[in-house]
């Protein structure tokens, strides 16, 4: 085959691929691109109290294996370092404490994160993309440390304060271990509007620094207070901290499905 014919064949093949994929991509709308640092505390909380947040037609579905086995609630702490709109221009960053439970639609097998409460630092985004966040005064202090032997770790303080009766406060100190880069895609749902979801395409580095299931524990200190009239029954002293995951870098492209606007 001549170079001209080979080039023509390649162009034709690429055209077919583009024709096959572009309709699916055209059905999605890019919302933004985010670069973040995250920490996740996974709990087992009273199921009866948590069910009150689960919308009709859905049910709780905690993992039955892995480092967070049995955890039915995740506190996701987010410090956004870069935020770009769909046009690529920089936007104001947000700091978020999101309360999320793993759920599945009744009669299906797919388990998805469902956001049901939380706090945000950004007044422009309250009540947030999922309609459930409260505006909070926010202070975050993160310190990375590396000793002469090359061992690394972090000290973190997260404080989201609405008033004296509502907010989240977390202090962490832990040692890091080597972590691998992973890529995944998920749909994140709103408990307030369960037909609403956003598509996340994620690259991240996960470091499970504590897990009661696997016996990993590189945490030197952890303390937390999670307050609020609606979430108080979840954190009444009977909750169990199952795992802590450090995500030192996390990037996501967020899309809305066809026909959805926000």
PDB file of C-alpha atoms in Angstrom:
ATOM      1  CA  UNK A   1       0.000   0.000   0.000  1.00  0.00           C
ATOM      2  CA  UNK A   2       1.366   3.428  -0.985  1.00  0.00           C
ATOM      3  CA  UNK A   3       1.826   6.184   1.602  1.00  0.00           C
ATOM      4  CA  UNK A   4      -1.052   8.114   0.010  1.00  0.00           C
ATOM      5  CA  UNK A   5      -3.423   5.167   0.266  1.00  0.00           C
ATOM      6  CA  UNK A   6      -2.250   4.411   3.812  1.00  0.00           C
ATOM      7  CA  UNK A   7      -2.899   8.021   4.847  1.00  0.00           C
ATOM      8  CA  UNK A   8      -6.343   7.945   3.229  1.00  0.00           C
ATOM      9  CA  UNK A   9      -7.202   4.719   5.050  1.00  0.00           C
ATOM     10  CA  UNK A  10      -6.024   6.178   8.370  1.00  0.00           C
ATOM     11  CA  UNK A  11      -8.093   9.336   7.882  1.00  0.00           C
ATOM     12  CA  UNK A  12     -11.133   7.236   7.017  1.00  0.00           C
ATOM     13  CA  UNK A  13     -10.668   5.076  10.117  1.00  0.00           C
ATOM     14  CA  UNK A  14     -10.314   8.114  12.379  1.00  0.00           C
ATOM     15  CA  UNK A  15     -13.435   9.617  10.817  1.00  0.00           C
ATOM     16  CA  UNK A  16     -15.385   6.474  11.654  1.00  0.00           C
ATOM     17  CA  UNK A  17     -14.145   6.566  15.252  1.00  0.00           C
ATOM     18  CA  UNK A  18     -15.109  10.219  15.573  1.00  0.00           C
ATOM     19  CA  UNK A  19     -18.530   9.540  14.115  1.00  0.00           C
ATOM     20  CA  UNK A  20     -19.072   6.706  16.588  1.00  0.00           C
ATOM     21  CA  UNK A  21     -17.979   8.645  19.661  1.00  0.00           C
ATOM     22  CA  UNK A  22     -19.081  12.223  19.047  1.00  0.00           C
ATOM     23  CA  UNK A  23     -22.847  11.623  19.540  1.00  0.00           C
ATOM     24  CA  UNK A  24     -22.232  10.278  23.052  1.00  0.00           C
ATOM     25  CA  UNK A  25     -19.912  13.161  23.933  1.00  0.00           C
ATOM     26  CA  UNK A  26     -22.348  15.665  22.468  1.00  0.00           C
ATOM     27  CA  UNK A  27     -24.987  14.469  24.930  1.00  0.00           C
ATOM     28  CA  UNK A  28     -22.862  15.634  27.876  1.00  0.00           C
ATOM     29  CA  UNK A  29     -22.178  19.192  28.989  1.00  0.00           C
ATOM     30  CA  UNK A  30     -18.878  20.092  30.641  1.00  0.00           C
ATOM     31  CA  UNK A  31     -19.442  21.911  33.944  1.00  0.00           C
ATOM     32  CA  UNK A  32     -15.890  22.408  35.148  1.00  0.00           C
ATOM     33  CA  UNK A  33     -12.418  21.019  35.747  1.00  0.00           C
ATOM     34  CA  UNK A  34     -11.083  20.824  39.293  1.00  0.00           C
ATOM     35  CA  UNK A  35      -7.751  20.157  41.004  1.00  0.00           C
ATOM     36  CA  UNK A  36      -8.130  19.294  44.674  1.00  0.00           C
ATOM     37  CA  UNK A  37      -6.669  17.826  47.835  1.00  0.00           C
ATOM     38  CA  UNK A  38      -9.083  15.568  49.695  1.00  0.00           C
ATOM     39  CA  UNK A  39      -9.340  13.575  52.898  1.00  0.00           C
ATOM     40  CA  UNK A  40     -12.140  11.093  53.525  1.00  0.00           C
ATOM     41  CA  UNK A  41     -13.342   9.746  56.867  1.00  0.00           C
ATOM     42  CA  UNK A  42     -15.589   6.708  56.492  1.00  0.00           C
ATOM     43  CA  UNK A  43     -17.998   5.863  59.305  1.00  0.00           C
ATOM     44  CA  UNK A  44     -20.540   3.287  60.322  1.00  0.00           C
ATOM     45  CA  UNK A  45     -23.402   5.343  61.787  1.00  0.00           C
ATOM     46  CA  UNK A  46     -26.854   4.333  63.099  1.00  0.00           C
ATOM     47  CA  UNK A  47     -28.660   2.959  60.063  1.00  0.00           C
ATOM     48  CA  UNK A  48     -32.119   3.899  61.305  1.00  0.00           C
ATOM     49  CA  UNK A  49     -31.105   7.566  61.515  1.00  0.00           C
ATOM     50  CA  UNK A  50     -29.337   7.485  58.136  1.00  0.00           C
ATOM     51  CA  UNK A  51     -32.311   5.936  56.338  1.00  0.00           C
ATOM     52  CA  UNK A  52     -34.254   9.160  56.933  1.00  0.00           C
ATOM     53  CA  UNK A  53     -32.049  10.807  54.302  1.00  0.00           C
ATOM     54  CA  UNK A  54     -32.460   8.045  51.699  1.00  0.00           C
ATOM     55  CA  UNK A  55     -34.977   9.014  49.001  1.00  0.00           C
ATOM     56  CA  UNK A  56     -37.825   6.722  47.959  1.00  0.00           C
ATOM     57  CA  UNK A  57     -36.751   4.080  45.487  1.00  0.00           C
ATOM     58  CA  UNK A  58     -33.193   3.940  46.833  1.00  0.00           C
ATOM     59  CA  UNK A  59     -31.451   1.931  49.533  1.00  0.00           C
ATOM     60  CA  UNK A  60     -28.195   2.033  51.443  1.00  0.00           C
ATOM     61  CA  UNK A  61     -25.424  -0.159  50.050  1.00  0.00           C
ATOM     62  CA  UNK A  62     -22.232  -0.047  52.145  1.00  0.00           C
ATOM     63  CA  UNK A  63     -19.200  -1.917  50.757  1.00  0.00           C
ATOM     64  CA  UNK A  64     -18.943  -5.576  51.745  1.00  0.00           C
ATOM     65  CA  UNK A  65     -15.188  -5.722  51.177  1.00  0.00           C
ATOM     66  CA  UNK A  66     -12.139  -3.482  51.052  1.00  0.00           C
ATOM     67  CA  UNK A  67     -10.651  -1.041  53.560  1.00  0.00           C
ATOM     68  CA  UNK A  68     -13.996   0.698  54.194  1.00  0.00           C
ATOM     69  CA  UNK A  69     -16.036  -2.478  54.583  1.00  0.00           C
ATOM     70  CA  UNK A  70     -19.322  -1.787  56.352  1.00  0.00           C
ATOM     71  CA  UNK A  71     -19.026   2.022  56.247  1.00  0.00           C
ATOM     72  CA  UNK A  72     -22.374   3.611  55.393  1.00  0.00           C
ATOM     73  CA  UNK A  73     -21.319   7.285  55.519  1.00  0.00           C
ATOM     74  CA  UNK A  74     -18.347   9.189  54.138  1.00  0.00           C
ATOM     75  CA  UNK A  75     -17.251  12.636  55.249  1.00  0.00           C
ATOM     76  CA  UNK A  76     -15.436  14.031  52.204  1.00  0.00           C
ATOM     77  CA  UNK A  77     -13.213  17.037  52.952  1.00  0.00           C
ATOM     78  CA  UNK A  78     -12.298  19.013  49.831  1.00  0.00           C
ATOM     79  CA  UNK A  79      -9.769  21.808  49.363  1.00  0.00           C
ATOM     80  CA  UNK A  80     -10.009  23.016  45.749  1.00  0.00           C
ATOM     81  CA  UNK A  81      -6.712  24.413  44.484  1.00  0.00           C
ATOM     82  CA  UNK A  82      -7.754  25.096  40.894  1.00  0.00           C
ATOM     83  CA  UNK A  83     -11.204  25.556  39.392  1.00  0.00           C
ATOM     84  CA  UNK A  84     -11.845  26.097  35.688  1.00  0.00           C
ATOM     85  CA  UNK A  85     -15.168  26.748  34.033  1.00  0.00           C
ATOM     86  CA  UNK A  86     -16.229  24.971  30.843  1.00  0.00           C
ATOM     87  CA  UNK A  87     -14.497  27.729  28.865  1.00  0.00           C
ATOM     88  CA  UNK A  88     -11.196  27.002  30.618  1.00  0.00           C
ATOM     89  CA  UNK A  89     -11.155  30.291  32.543  1.00  0.00           C
ATOM     90  CA  UNK A  90     -10.274  30.219  36.250  1.00  0.00           C
ATOM     91  CA  UNK A  91     -13.104  30.526  38.773  1.00  0.00           C
ATOM     92  CA  UNK A  92     -13.345  30.969  42.540  1.00  0.00           C
ATOM     93  CA  UNK A  93     -12.294  27.922  44.520  1.00  0.00           C
ATOM     94  CA  UNK A  94     -14.527  26.235  47.098  1.00  0.00           C
ATOM     95  CA  UNK A  95     -13.797  24.350  50.296  1.00  0.00           C
ATOM     96  CA  UNK A  96     -16.364  21.684  51.018  1.00  0.00           C
ATOM     97  CA  UNK A  97     -17.265  19.148  53.688  1.00  0.00           C
ATOM     98  CA  UNK A  98     -19.704  16.744  52.035  1.00  0.00           C
ATOM     99  CA  UNK A  99     -21.690  13.998  53.766  1.00  0.00           C
ATOM    100  CA  UNK A 100     -22.230  11.125  51.374  1.00  0.00           C
ATOM    101  CA  UNK A 101     -23.680   7.630  51.625  1.00  0.00           C
ATOM    102  CA  UNK A 102     -23.216   4.716  49.208  1.00  0.00           C
ATOM    103  CA  UNK A 103     -26.575   3.864  47.647  1.00  0.00           C
ATOM    104  CA  UNK A 104     -28.176   1.943  44.852  1.00  0.00           C
ATOM    105  CA  UNK A 105     -31.487   2.301  43.145  1.00  0.00           C
ATOM    106  CA  UNK A 106     -33.853  -0.460  44.218  1.00  0.00           C
ATOM    107  CA  UNK A 107     -33.701  -3.334  41.740  1.00  0.00           C
ATOM    108  CA  UNK A 108     -30.268  -2.358  40.373  1.00  0.00           C
ATOM    109  CA  UNK A 109     -26.709  -3.368  41.232  1.00  0.00           C
ATOM    110  CA  UNK A 110     -24.763  -0.166  40.592  1.00  0.00           C
ATOM    111  CA  UNK A 111     -23.618   1.496  43.819  1.00  0.00           C
ATOM    112  CA  UNK A 112     -23.146   5.265  43.603  1.00  0.00           C
ATOM    113  CA  UNK A 113     -22.263   8.091  46.009  1.00  0.00           C
ATOM    114  CA  UNK A 114     -25.275  10.162  47.090  1.00  0.00           C
ATOM    115  CA  UNK A 115     -24.692  13.576  48.687  1.00  0.00           C
ATOM    116  CA  UNK A 116     -27.221  14.399  51.425  1.00  0.00           C
ATOM    117  CA  UNK A 117     -25.712  17.187  53.556  1.00  0.00           C
ATOM    118  CA  UNK A 118     -22.616  19.314  53.986  1.00  0.00           C
ATOM    119  CA  UNK A 119     -20.970  22.705  54.198  1.00  0.00           C
ATOM    120  CA  UNK A 120     -19.313  25.021  51.664  1.00  0.00           C
ATOM    121  CA  UNK A 121     -17.114  28.108  51.892  1.00  0.00           C
ATOM    122  CA  UNK A 122     -18.332  29.659  48.631  1.00  0.00           C
ATOM    123  CA  UNK A 123     -21.426  31.847  48.875  1.00  0.00           C
ATOM    124  CA  UNK A 124     -21.805  31.750  45.087  1.00  0.00           C
ATOM    125  CA  UNK A 125     -22.281  27.995  45.227  1.00  0.00           C
ATOM    126  CA  UNK A 126     -24.504  27.615  48.291  1.00  0.00           C
ATOM    127  CA  UNK A 127     -26.491  25.410  48.459  1.00  0.00           C
ATOM    128  CA  UNK A 128     -24.064  23.662  46.150  1.00  0.00           C
ATOM    129  CA  UNK A 129     -24.495  21.563  43.051  1.00  0.00           C
ATOM    130  CA  UNK A 130     -26.567  19.003  45.002  1.00  0.00           C
ATOM    131  CA  UNK A 131     -28.803  21.505  46.801  1.00  0.00           C
ATOM    132  CA  UNK A 132     -27.895  20.333  50.309  1.00  0.00           C
ATOM    133  CA  UNK A 133     -24.941  22.438  51.527  1.00  0.00           C
ATOM    134  CA  UNK A 134     -24.920  25.170  54.155  1.00  0.00           C
ATOM    135  CA  UNK A 135     -22.670  28.201  53.840  1.00  0.00           C
ATOM    136  CA  UNK A 136     -19.918  28.058  56.463  1.00  0.00           C
ATOM    137  CA  UNK A 137     -16.937  30.106  57.528  1.00  0.00           C
ATOM    138  CA  UNK A 138     -14.018  27.881  56.661  1.00  0.00           C
ATOM    139  CA  UNK A 139     -10.440  27.533  57.849  1.00  0.00           C
ATOM    140  CA  UNK A 140      -8.102  24.864  56.458  1.00  0.00           C
ATOM    141  CA  UNK A 141      -4.486  24.331  57.469  1.00  0.00           C
ATOM    142  CA  UNK A 142      -2.465  21.595  55.794  1.00  0.00           C
ATOM    143  CA  UNK A 143       1.237  20.986  56.418  1.00  0.00           C
ATOM    144  CA  UNK A 144       3.291  18.443  54.479  1.00  0.00           C
ATOM    145  CA  UNK A 145       6.439  17.119  56.139  1.00  0.00           C
ATOM    146  CA  UNK A 146       9.373  14.938  55.053  1.00  0.00           C
ATOM    147  CA  UNK A 147      12.127  13.773  57.400  1.00  0.00           C
ATOM    148  CA  UNK A 148      15.807  13.210  56.528  1.00  0.00           C
ATOM    149  CA  UNK A 149      15.102   9.529  55.816  1.00  0.00           C
ATOM    150  CA  UNK A 150      12.535  10.502  53.186  1.00  0.00           C
ATOM    151  CA  UNK A 151       9.460   9.496  55.192  1.00  0.00           C
ATOM    152  CA  UNK A 152       6.567  11.855  54.520  1.00  0.00           C
ATOM    153  CA  UNK A 153       3.340  12.739  56.226  1.00  0.00           C
ATOM    154  CA  UNK A 154       0.842  15.509  56.796  1.00  0.00           C
ATOM    155  CA  UNK A 155      -0.903  17.511  59.496  1.00  0.00           C
ATOM    156  CA  UNK A 156      -4.381  18.749  58.616  1.00  0.00           C
ATOM    157  CA  UNK A 157      -6.981  20.917  60.302  1.00  0.00           C
ATOM    158  CA  UNK A 158     -10.395  21.403  58.684  1.00  0.00           C
ATOM    159  CA  UNK A 159     -12.967  23.710  60.241  1.00  0.00           C
ATOM    160  CA  UNK A 160     -16.385  24.543  58.762  1.00  0.00           C
ATOM    161  CA  UNK A 161     -18.466  26.681  61.088  1.00  0.00           C
ATOM    162  CA  UNK A 162     -22.030  27.891  60.531  1.00  0.00           C
ATOM    163  CA  UNK A 163     -22.562  28.783  64.184  1.00  0.00           C
ATOM    164  CA  UNK A 164     -21.919  27.184  67.565  1.00  0.00           C
ATOM    165  CA  UNK A 165     -24.431  24.445  66.802  1.00  0.00           C
ATOM    166  CA  UNK A 166     -23.549  23.439  63.232  1.00  0.00           C
ATOM    167  CA  UNK A 167     -20.356  22.619  61.407  1.00  0.00           C
ATOM    168  CA  UNK A 168     -17.488  20.176  60.952  1.00  0.00           C
ATOM    169  CA  UNK A 169     -14.121  20.175  62.672  1.00  0.00           C
ATOM    170  CA  UNK A 170     -11.432  17.578  61.899  1.00  0.00           C
ATOM    171  CA  UNK A 171      -7.784  17.307  62.932  1.00  0.00           C
ATOM    172  CA  UNK A 172      -5.520  14.693  61.364  1.00  0.00           C
ATOM    173  CA  UNK A 173      -1.871  13.711  61.587  1.00  0.00           C
ATOM    174  CA  UNK A 174      -0.621  10.754  59.569  1.00  0.00           C
ATOM    175  CA  UNK A 175       2.294   9.222  57.681  1.00  0.00           C
ATOM    176  CA  UNK A 176       2.092   8.655  53.924  1.00  0.00           C
ATOM    177  CA  UNK A 177       2.912   5.486  51.999  1.00  0.00           C
ATOM    178  CA  UNK A 178       3.569   5.188  48.254  1.00  0.00           C
ATOM    179  CA  UNK A 179       0.315   5.450  46.325  1.00  0.00           C
ATOM    180  CA  UNK A 180      -0.581   4.637  42.743  1.00  0.00           C
ATOM    181  CA  UNK A 181      -2.329   6.872  40.255  1.00  0.00           C
ATOM    182  CA  UNK A 182      -5.788   5.600  39.378  1.00  0.00           C
ATOM    183  CA  UNK A 183      -8.456   6.648  36.892  1.00  0.00           C
ATOM    184  CA  UNK A 184     -12.178   6.062  37.213  1.00  0.00           C
ATOM    185  CA  UNK A 185     -15.590   7.399  36.290  1.00  0.00           C
ATOM    186  CA  UNK A 186     -18.599   7.688  38.556  1.00  0.00           C
ATOM    187  CA  UNK A 187     -22.000   9.328  38.796  1.00  0.00           C
ATOM    188  CA  UNK A 188     -22.648  11.385  41.920  1.00  0.00           C
ATOM    189  CA  UNK A 189     -26.297  11.821  42.934  1.00  0.00           C
ATOM    190  CA  UNK A 190     -28.249  14.244  45.099  1.00  0.00           C
ATOM    191  CA  UNK A 191     -30.402  12.826  47.919  1.00  0.00           C
ATOM    192  CA  UNK A 192     -32.601  15.924  47.718  1.00  0.00           C
ATOM    193  CA  UNK A 193     -33.204  15.510  43.971  1.00  0.00           C
ATOM    194  CA  UNK A 194     -32.400  11.858  43.228  1.00  0.00           C
ATOM    195  CA  UNK A 195     -33.001  12.231  39.497  1.00  0.00           C
ATOM    196  CA  UNK A 196     -30.083  14.684  39.434  1.00  0.00           C
ATOM    197  CA  UNK A 197     -26.577  13.364  38.947  1.00  0.00           C
ATOM    198  CA  UNK A 198     -23.264  14.632  37.654  1.00  0.00           C
ATOM    199  CA  UNK A 199     -20.630  12.592  35.847  1.00  0.00           C
ATOM    200  CA  UNK A 200     -17.119  12.672  37.313  1.00  0.00           C
ATOM    201  CA  UNK A 201     -14.071  11.555  35.320  1.00  0.00           C
ATOM    202  CA  UNK A 202     -11.355  11.296  37.934  1.00  0.00           C
ATOM    203  CA  UNK A 203      -7.609  10.826  38.262  1.00  0.00           C
ATOM    204  CA  UNK A 204      -6.323  10.494  41.809  1.00  0.00           C
ATOM    205  CA  UNK A 205      -3.768   9.070  44.206  1.00  0.00           C
ATOM    206  CA  UNK A 206      -5.344   7.155  47.093  1.00  0.00           C
ATOM    207  CA  UNK A 207      -3.574   6.466  50.372  1.00  0.00           C
ATOM    208  CA  UNK A 208      -5.592   4.575  52.989  1.00  0.00           C
ATOM    209  CA  UNK A 209      -3.870   5.671  56.182  1.00  0.00           C
ATOM    210  CA  UNK A 210      -6.216   3.821  58.554  1.00  0.00           C
ATOM    211  CA  UNK A 211      -8.524   0.833  58.090  1.00  0.00           C
ATOM    212  CA  UNK A 212     -10.055  -1.298  60.831  1.00  0.00           C
ATOM    213  CA  UNK A 213     -10.711  -3.985  58.200  1.00  0.00           C
ATOM    214  CA  UNK A 214      -7.159  -4.343  56.857  1.00  0.00           C
ATOM    215  CA  UNK A 215      -5.287  -3.364  60.020  1.00  0.00           C
ATOM    216  CA  UNK A 216      -3.463  -0.462  58.372  1.00  0.00           C
ATOM    217  CA  UNK A 217      -2.868   2.430  60.776  1.00  0.00           C
ATOM    218  CA  UNK A 218      -0.431   5.255  60.063  1.00  0.00           C
ATOM    219  CA  UNK A 219      -2.508   7.854  61.908  1.00  0.00           C
ATOM    220  CA  UNK A 220      -0.824   9.542  64.850  1.00  0.00           C
ATOM    221  CA  UNK A 221      -3.810  11.732  65.729  1.00  0.00           C
ATOM    222  CA  UNK A 222      -7.453  12.077  64.736  1.00  0.00           C
ATOM    223  CA  UNK A 223     -10.231  14.151  66.266  1.00  0.00           C
ATOM    224  CA  UNK A 224     -13.568  15.197  64.834  1.00  0.00           C
ATOM    225  CA  UNK A 225     -16.793  16.993  65.661  1.00  0.00           C
ATOM    226  CA  UNK A 226     -19.738  16.954  63.252  1.00  0.00           C
ATOM    227  CA  UNK A 227     -22.646  19.099  64.361  1.00  0.00           C
ATOM    228  CA  UNK A 228     -26.029  20.140  63.026  1.00  0.00           C
ATOM    229  CA  UNK A 229     -29.630  19.683  64.042  1.00  0.00           C
ATOM    230  CA  UNK A 230     -30.394  17.452  61.059  1.00  0.00           C
ATOM    231  CA  UNK A 231     -27.262  15.301  61.301  1.00  0.00           C
ATOM    232  CA  UNK A 232     -26.856  15.114  65.089  1.00  0.00           C
ATOM    233  CA  UNK A 233     -28.600  11.689  65.325  1.00  0.00           C
ATOM    234  CA  UNK A 234     -25.889  10.267  63.019  1.00  0.00           C
ATOM    235  CA  UNK A 235     -23.073  11.349  65.337  1.00  0.00           C
ATOM    236  CA  UNK A 236     -24.488  10.621  68.768  1.00  0.00           C
ATOM    237  CA  UNK A 237     -21.390   8.862  70.076  1.00  0.00           C
ATOM    238  CA  UNK A 238     -22.268   5.437  68.694  1.00  0.00           C
ATOM    239  CA  UNK A 239     -20.638   6.081  65.297  1.00  0.00           C
ATOM    240  CA  UNK A 240     -17.538   4.050  64.414  1.00  0.00           C
ATOM    241  CA  UNK A 241     -14.662   5.396  62.344  1.00  0.00           C
ATOM    242  CA  UNK A 242     -13.907   2.618  59.833  1.00  0.00           C
ATOM    243  CA  UNK A 243     -11.223   4.176  57.641  1.00  0.00           C
ATOM    244  CA  UNK A 244      -9.339   7.347  56.759  1.00  0.00           C
ATOM    245  CA  UNK A 245      -8.132   7.974  53.216  1.00  0.00           C
ATOM    246  CA  UNK A 246      -5.744  10.702  52.151  1.00  0.00           C
ATOM    247  CA  UNK A 247      -6.024  11.868  48.546  1.00  0.00           C
ATOM    248  CA  UNK A 248      -3.037  14.211  48.096  1.00  0.00           C
ATOM    249  CA  UNK A 249      -3.990  14.973  44.524  1.00  0.00           C
ATOM    250  CA  UNK A 250      -7.358  14.610  42.835  1.00  0.00           C
ATOM    251  CA  UNK A 251      -8.457  15.964  39.460  1.00  0.00           C
ATOM    252  CA  UNK A 252     -11.937  15.680  38.010  1.00  0.00           C
ATOM    253  CA  UNK A 253     -13.795  16.718  34.927  1.00  0.00           C
ATOM    254  CA  UNK A 254     -17.467  17.186  35.750  1.00  0.00           C
ATOM    255  CA  UNK A 255     -20.213  16.769  33.162  1.00  0.00           C
ATOM    256  CA  UNK A 256     -23.991  17.038  33.171  1.00  0.00           C
ATOM    257  CA  UNK A 257     -25.984  14.459  31.195  1.00  0.00           C
ATOM    258  CA  UNK A 258     -28.035  15.501  28.193  1.00  0.00           C
ATOM    259  CA  UNK A 259     -30.982  17.787  28.948  1.00  0.00           C
ATOM    260  CA  UNK A 260     -29.899  18.678  32.504  1.00  0.00           C
ATOM    261  CA  UNK A 261     -29.123  22.270  33.479  1.00  0.00           C
ATOM    262  CA  UNK A 262     -27.842  23.764  36.726  1.00  0.00           C
TER     263      UNK A 262
END
